[in-house]
Structures are given as structure tokens and as C-alpha cells.
CSV table of C-alpha atoms in Angstrom, one decimal:
chain,number,residue,atom,x,y,z
A,1317,UNK,CA,21.2,-13.9,-2.7
A,1318,UNK,CA,20.2,-10.3,-3.0
A,1319,UNK,CA,22.6,-7.7,-4.5
A,1320,UNK,CA,22.9,-4.5,-2.1
A,1321,UNK,CA,23.6,-1.1,-3.0
A,1322,UNK,CA,24.3,2.0,-1.0
A,1323,UNK,CA,21.6,4.6,-0.8
A,1324,UNK,CA,21.9,8.5,0.1
A,1325,UNK,CA,19.0,9.6,2.3
A,1326,UNK,CA,17.7,12.9,0.8
A,1327,UNK,CA,14.5,13.8,2.6
A,1328,UNK,CA,12.6,12.7,5.7
A,1329,UNK,CA,9.4,13.4,6.7
A,1330,UNK,CA,8.0,12.9,10.0
A,1331,UNK,CA,4.2,12.8,9.9
A,1332,UNK,CA,3.4,11.7,13.3
A,1333,UNK,CA,5.5,10.6,16.2
A,1334,UNK,CA,5.6,7.0,14.7
A,1335,UNK,CA,4.8,7.4,10.9
A,1336,UNK,CA,7.5,8.7,8.7
A,1337,UNK,CA,8.8,8.7,4.9
A,1338,UNK,CA,12.1,8.6,3.7
A,1339,UNK,CA,13.5,9.4,0.2
A,1340,UNK,CA,16.7,7.8,-1.2
A,1341,UNK,CA,18.8,8.1,-4.2
A,1342,UNK,CA,20.3,4.9,-4.9
A,1343,UNK,CA,21.4,2.7,-8.1
A,1344,UNK,CA,18.6,0.3,-8.1
A,1345,UNK,CA,17.2,-1.7,-11.1
A,1346,UNK,CA,14.2,-0.4,-12.6
A,1347,UNK,CA,11.0,-1.8,-10.9
A,1348,UNK,CA,7.2,-2.3,-11.3
A,1349,UNK,CA,5.0,0.0,-9.5
A,1350,UNK,CA,3.5,-2.1,-6.4
A,1351,UNK,CA,6.7,-4.0,-5.8
A,1352,UNK,CA,8.9,-3.6,-2.8
A,1353,UNK,CA,12.7,-3.3,-1.8
A,1354,UNK,CA,14.5,-4.3,1.3
A,1355,UNK,CA,16.2,-1.4,3.4
A,1356,UNK,CA,19.1,-2.4,5.7
A,1357,UNK,CA,21.5,-1.2,8.0
A,1358,UNK,CA,24.4,-2.4,9.9
A,1359,UNK,CA,23.9,-2.9,13.6
A,1360,UNK,CA,26.4,-4.3,16.0
A,1361,UNK,CA,28.0,-5.9,12.9
A,1362,UNK,CA,24.9,-7.5,11.7
A,1363,UNK,CA,23.1,-6.5,8.5
A,1364,UNK,CA,19.4,-5.9,9.7
A,1365,UNK,CA,17.0,-5.8,6.8
A,1366,UNK,CA,13.1,-5.2,6.2
A,1367,UNK,CA,10.9,-5.1,3.2
A,1368,UNK,CA,8.9,-2.0,2.2
A,1369,UNK,CA,6.9,-1.3,-0.8
A,1370,UNK,CA,7.9,1.8,-3.1
A,1371,UNK,CA,5.7,4.7,-2.7
A,1372,UNK,CA,7.0,6.6,-5.9
A,1373,UNK,CA,6.5,5.8,-9.4
A,1374,UNK,CA,9.0,3.7,-11.1
A,1375,UNK,CA,10.2,7.1,-13.1
A,1376,UNK,CA,10.7,9.0,-9.9
A,1377,UNK,CA,14.5,9.6,-9.1
A,1378,UNK,CA,13.5,9.8,-5.5
A,1379,UNK,CA,12.8,6.3,-4.0
A,1380,UNK,CA,10.2,6.9,-1.6
A,1381,UNK,CA,9.1,4.4,1.6
A,1382,UNK,CA,6.7,4.9,4.1
A,1383,UNK,CA,7.3,3.4,7.4
A,1384,UNK,CA,6.2,3.1,10.9
A,1385,UNK,CA,8.8,3.5,13.9
A,1386,UNK,CA,8.1,0.4,16.1
A,1387,UNK,CA,10.0,1.4,19.3
A,1388,UNK,CA,11.0,-2.3,20.3
A,1389,UNK,CA,11.9,-3.1,16.7
A,1390,UNK,CA,15.5,-3.7,15.6
A,1391,UNK,CA,15.5,-1.8,12.6
A,1392,UNK,CA,12.6,1.1,12.4
A,1393,UNK,CA,14.0,3.1,15.1
A,1394,UNK,CA,17.4,3.4,13.3
A,1395,UNK,CA,15.8,4.3,10.2
A,1396,UNK,CA,13.4,6.9,12.1
A,1397,UNK,CA,16.5,8.5,13.4
A,1398,UNK,CA,18.1,8.8,9.7
A,1399,UNK,CA,18.6,12.3,8.6
A,1400,UNK,CA,19.5,13.6,5.0
A,1401,UNK,CA,22.9,12.6,3.9
A,1402,UNK,CA,23.2,9.3,5.9
A,1403,UNK,CA,23.2,6.0,4.1
A,1404,UNK,CA,21.1,3.1,3.9
A,1405,UNK,CA,21.5,-0.4,2.0
A,1406,UNK,CA,18.8,-1.2,-0.7
A,1407,UNK,CA,18.4,-4.1,-2.6
A,1408,UNK,CA,18.9,-3.6,-6.1
A,1409,UNK,CA,16.4,-5.7,-7.6
A,1410,UNK,CA,12.7,-5.1,-6.5
A,1411,UNK,CA,10.3,-8.1,-5.6
A,1412,UNK,CA,6.7,-8.9,-5.4
A,1413,UNK,CA,3.8,-9.7,-7.5
A,1414,UNK,CA,1.3,-7.1,-5.9
A,1415,UNK,CA,1.3,-5.6,-9.5
A,1416,UNK,CA,-1.3,-4.6,-12.2
A,1417,UNK,CA,-0.1,-7.2,-14.6
A,1418,UNK,CA,-1.5,-9.8,-12.0
A,1419,UNK,CA,-4.8,-8.1,-11.8
A,1420,UNK,CA,-7.7,-9.3,-14.4
A,1421,UNK,CA,-9.6,-6.9,-16.2
A,1422,UNK,CA,-12.8,-6.0,-14.3
A,1423,UNK,CA,-15.3,-3.0,-14.2
A,1424,UNK,CA,-14.2,-1.6,-10.6
A,1425,UNK,CA,-10.7,-2.2,-9.2
A,1426,UNK,CA,-11.0,-1.6,-5.3
A,1427,UNK,CA,-7.6,-0.7,-3.5
A,1428,UNK,CA,-8.0,-1.4,0.2
A,1429,UNK,CA,-5.1,-0.6,2.4
A,1430,UNK,CA,-4.4,-0.2,6.1
A,1431,UNK,CA,-1.4,1.9,7.5
A,1432,UNK,CA,1.7,2.2,5.7
A,1433,UNK,CA,0.4,-0.4,3.0
A,1434,UNK,CA,-1.2,2.7,1.1
A,1435,UNK,CA,2.1,2.5,-0.6
A,1436,UNK,CA,2.1,0.3,-3.3
A,1437,UNK,CA,-1.1,1.8,-4.6
A,1438,UNK,CA,0.4,5.2,-4.5
A,1439,UNK,CA,3.1,3.8,-6.8
A,1440,UNK,CA,0.7,2.2,-9.3
A,1441,UNK,CA,-1.7,5.4,-9.4
A,1442,UNK,CA,1.4,7.9,-9.7
A,1443,UNK,CA,2.8,5.6,-12.3
A,1444,UNK,CA,-0.6,5.5,-14.4
A,1445,UNK,CA,0.1,2.5,-16.7
A,1446,UNK,CA,-2.3,-0.2,-17.2
A,1447,UNK,CA,-5.3,1.6,-15.7
A,1448,UNK,CA,-7.2,2.0,-18.9
A,1449,UNK,CA,-9.0,-1.5,-18.7
A,1450,UNK,CA,-10.8,-0.3,-15.6
A,1451,UNK,CA,-14.0,1.9,-15.5
A,1452,UNK,CA,-13.6,2.6,-12.0
A,1453,UNK,CA,-10.8,2.5,-9.5
A,1454,UNK,CA,-11.4,3.0,-5.6
A,1455,UNK,CA,-8.7,3.8,-3.2
A,1456,UNK,CA,-9.4,3.0,0.3
A,1457,UNK,CA,-7.0,3.8,3.3
A,1458,UNK,CA,-7.9,2.9,6.5
A,1459,UNK,CA,-6.0,4.1,9.8
A,1460,UNK,CA,-6.6,4.4,13.4
A,1461,UNK,CA,-6.7,8.3,13.6
A,1462,UNK,CA,-7.1,11.2,11.1
A,1463,UNK,CA,-3.7,12.3,11.6
A,1464,UNK,CA,-2.5,8.9,10.5
A,1465,UNK,CA,-3.8,9.6,6.8
A,1466,UNK,CA,-0.2,11.1,5.6
A,1467,UNK,CA,-0.8,10.8,2.2
A,1468,UNK,CA,-4.4,12.0,1.9
A,1469,UNK,CA,-3.4,15.3,0.0
A,1470,UNK,CA,-1.5,13.1,-2.9
A,1471,UNK,CA,-4.8,10.6,-2.9
A,1472,UNK,CA,-6.8,14.1,-3.4
A,1473,UNK,CA,-4.5,15.1,-6.1
A,1474,UNK,CA,-4.7,11.8,-7.8
A,1475,UNK,CA,-8.4,12.0,-7.8
A,1476,UNK,CA,-8.3,15.4,-9.5
A,1477,UNK,CA,-6.0,13.9,-12.1
A,1478,UNK,CA,-8.1,10.9,-12.9
A,1479,UNK,CA,-11.2,12.8,-12.4
A,1480,UNK,CA,-14.5,10.4,-12.0
A,1481,UNK,CA,-12.3,7.3,-12.7
A,1482,UNK,CA,-10.6,7.4,-9.3
A,1483,UNK,CA,-12.6,7.6,-6.1
A,1484,UNK,CA,-11.0,8.3,-2.8
A,1485,UNK,CA,-12.1,7.1,0.6
A,1486,UNK,CA,-10.7,7.4,4.1
A,1487,UNK,CA,-11.6,5.2,7.1
A,1488,UNK,CA,-10.6,5.6,10.8
A,1489,UNK,CA,-11.1,3.1,13.6
A,1490,UNK,CA,-10.5,5.2,16.8
A,1491,UNK,CA,-12.3,8.5,16.3
A,1492,UNK,CA,-14.8,10.4,13.9
A,1493,UNK,CA,-13.4,12.5,11.2
A,1494,UNK,CA,-15.0,14.8,8.7
A,1495,UNK,CA,-15.1,13.0,5.4
A,1496,UNK,CA,-13.8,9.5,6.8
A,1497,UNK,CA,-15.8,6.7,7.6
A,1498,UNK,CA,-15.7,5.3,11.1
A,1499,UNK,CA,-14.7,1.5,11.7
A,1500,UNK,CA,-12.9,-1.4,10.4
A,1501,UNK,CA,-13.1,-2.1,6.7
A,1502,UNK,CA,-14.8,-5.5,6.9
A,1503,UNK,CA,-17.4,-4.1,9.1
A,1504,UNK,CA,-18.0,-1.5,6.5
A,1505,UNK,CA,-18.0,-3.7,3.7
A,1506,UNK,CA,-20.6,-6.1,5.5
A,1507,UNK,CA,-22.7,-3.0,6.6
A,1508,UNK,CA,-22.7,-1.6,2.8
A,1509,UNK,CA,-21.3,1.5,4.1
A,1510,UNK,CA,-18.2,1.5,2.0
A,1511,UNK,CA,-20.0,0.9,-1.3
A,1512,UNK,CA,-22.6,3.6,-0.2
A,1513,UNK,CA,-20.2,6.2,0.3
A,1514,UNK,CA,-18.2,5.6,-2.8
A,1515,UNK,CA,-21.6,4.9,-4.8
A,1516,UNK,CA,-20.2,1.9,-6.7
A,1517,UNK,CA,-21.4,-2.0,-5.8
A,1518,UNK,CA,-18.8,-4.5,-5.0
A,1519,UNK,CA,-19.8,-7.5,-6.5
A,1520,UNK,CA,-18.1,-10.8,-8.2
A,1521,UNK,CA,-19.6,-9.9,-11.5
A,1522,UNK,CA,-17.9,-6.2,-11.7
A,1523,UNK,CA,-15.3,-6.1,-9.2
A,1524,UNK,CA,-11.6,-7.0,-8.3
A,1525,UNK,CA,-10.5,-6.4,-4.9
A,1526,UNK,CA,-6.7,-5.8,-3.8
A,1527,UNK,CA,-6.1,-6.1,0.0
A,1528,UNK,CA,-2.8,-4.6,1.4
A,1529,UNK,CA,-1.9,-4.4,5.1
A,1530,UNK,CA,-2.6,-5.5,8.5
A,1531,UNK,CA,-2.8,-9.3,8.2
A,1532,UNK,CA,-6.0,-9.8,10.4
A,1533,UNK,CA,-7.8,-6.9,8.1
A,1534,UNK,CA,-6.7,-9.2,5.0
A,1535,UNK,CA,-7.7,-12.3,6.4
A,1536,UNK,CA,-11.3,-10.9,8.0
A,1537,UNK,CA,-12.0,-9.1,4.5
A,1538,UNK,CA,-11.2,-12.2,2.5
A,1539,UNK,CA,-13.5,-14.5,4.4
A,1540,UNK,CA,-16.2,-11.9,4.4
A,1541,UNK,CA,-15.9,-11.6,0.8
A,1542,UNK,CA,-16.0,-15.4,0.3
A,1543,UNK,CA,-18.9,-15.9,2.6
A,1544,UNK,CA,-21.1,-13.0,1.6
A,1545,UNK,CA,-20.1,-12.1,-1.9
A,1546,UNK,CA,-19.2,-15.5,-3.5
A,1547,UNK,CA,-15.5,-14.0,-4.2
A,1548,UNK,CA,-12.5,-16.2,-4.1
A,1549,UNK,CA,-8.8,-15.7,-4.0
A,1550,UNK,CA,-7.2,-15.0,-7.3
A,1551,UNK,CA,-4.6,-17.4,-8.8
A,1552,UNK,CA,-2.9,-17.5,-12.2
A,1553,UNK,CA,-4.0,-20.8,-12.6
A,1554,UNK,CA,-7.6,-20.2,-11.3
A,1555,UNK,CA,-9.1,-16.7,-11.9
A,1556,UNK,CA,-10.8,-15.1,-8.9
A,1557,UNK,CA,-11.6,-11.6,-7.4
A,1558,UNK,CA,-9.2,-11.2,-4.8
A,1559,UNK,CA,-5.4,-10.2,-4.8
A,1560,UNK,CA,-3.9,-9.8,-1.1
A,1561,UNK,CA,-0.4,-8.9,0.3
A,1562,UNK,CA,0.3,-9.0,4.2
A,1563,UNK,CA,2.2,-6.2,5.4
A,1564,UNK,CA,4.4,-7.8,8.2
């Protein structure tokens, strides 16, 4: 049974009509970058809860979460309406294995995300620990529109921090935007456009692929990499090339 603590909302950022971030102060147990917590509100006498990845580095006093408001959802519209000073419940202990300790050594680590699933990668990169064993890191954020690339300024700051080690690439699927590739992630891998844009090869010999986000993107990309790159899912008992996390 999860242990819950009360959190105090200290900031809410509305990026678009549906995308928003909330920062919370709460006495949680230290977590590992890449993990998630659950947020909950009491709604009509019921504790309604959902899992959300931490965006912040573990050392930050602000617990940050990146969310999408689903109008017909039971919880997200209530979270979307929160204001600084409001309360929200947070699980004291984080969970999840989408962390660097689970990733084998490789030359190039690819971090591929859609939508709000950029969160765990930002936590990992802001933390900055455990990255020395990779020669290159590629952070890819895919969204429908350029306006949905909420954390692009932070991604750019991280690229400057890591210099040539970190390469960032944005992707939009429903319009063309300067600096972004257009299309879906699996198609951009299949055509070679993603590798061409970042200037690095994606092969079973030199790469490990982290996939986080839309389950269809995760499934399609996994299948493509299996069929065309001879890559397989990474398991502790049977090392591979792909580590994935569905985001709903």
C-alpha cells in the first residue's frame, strides 16, 4: 500500500490550452532520476490517482510534473485547475525502472520521447550522474505542434551544458517548423532522416534506445528496430538494445 504525503503547489505553468506543469513541495523520499510518483486528489469522497514522472532532478526542492489536461478525464482537469497554495497528495516513495542504472554501456544513448514523456529524460539530464559511460546522447522530443515543445528552452540549455556530448532534435507531426523534423518517429528512423539530422548512426553495435511515451510510438519503433536494425528488448537476464516505458 502506497504511503501518501500532502504536497503544497508552489507554481503552475500553462504552456498551451492543454499542456501544463506543476511544481510541488512535499516531504517525499529521495528518488532516482527517471522514476515516477503518483498524484492524487480527493474527488467526491474518492482518492483519484495517476502516475506522473518527475521532471526535476532529485536534488531540486521543487517536485515538477509535466501533464496534459484530458477534458473527459477524472483527475487531470482538477490538476489543471490547481493554483499556488492548493494541496495535492503525492506518493512518498517513487517507483519505476526507467533509470540509467538499468541501461547497458554503449557509445550512443538515444532518448526518444513523445509529448509529456520528455519528463524522465529531463530529470536524468538535469541530474547529470551516470552519463560518463556514453560517448554521445541524443534527446528527441516529438509532439504534434511546435507550440507543444514546452521544454525546448531547457533542452537547449542542457545541450550547451553538455557541449558535443548531447544532441537535441525536435519532431512535429502535424506541421512544419524551423529546426524540427516533420513526421512520426518510426518513419524518421526508417527513412534515416533522424540519424542524418543528428549526425550519428543508430546500430545494434553502438546504440541503446530508450523509448518513452505514446504506446503506439513505442510499439511501432520497437518493431521497426527489431525488423530493420536487429535490435531486441533489453532484459536483465538477456541484455538487449531497447528500454521502453509506455506513458499511459
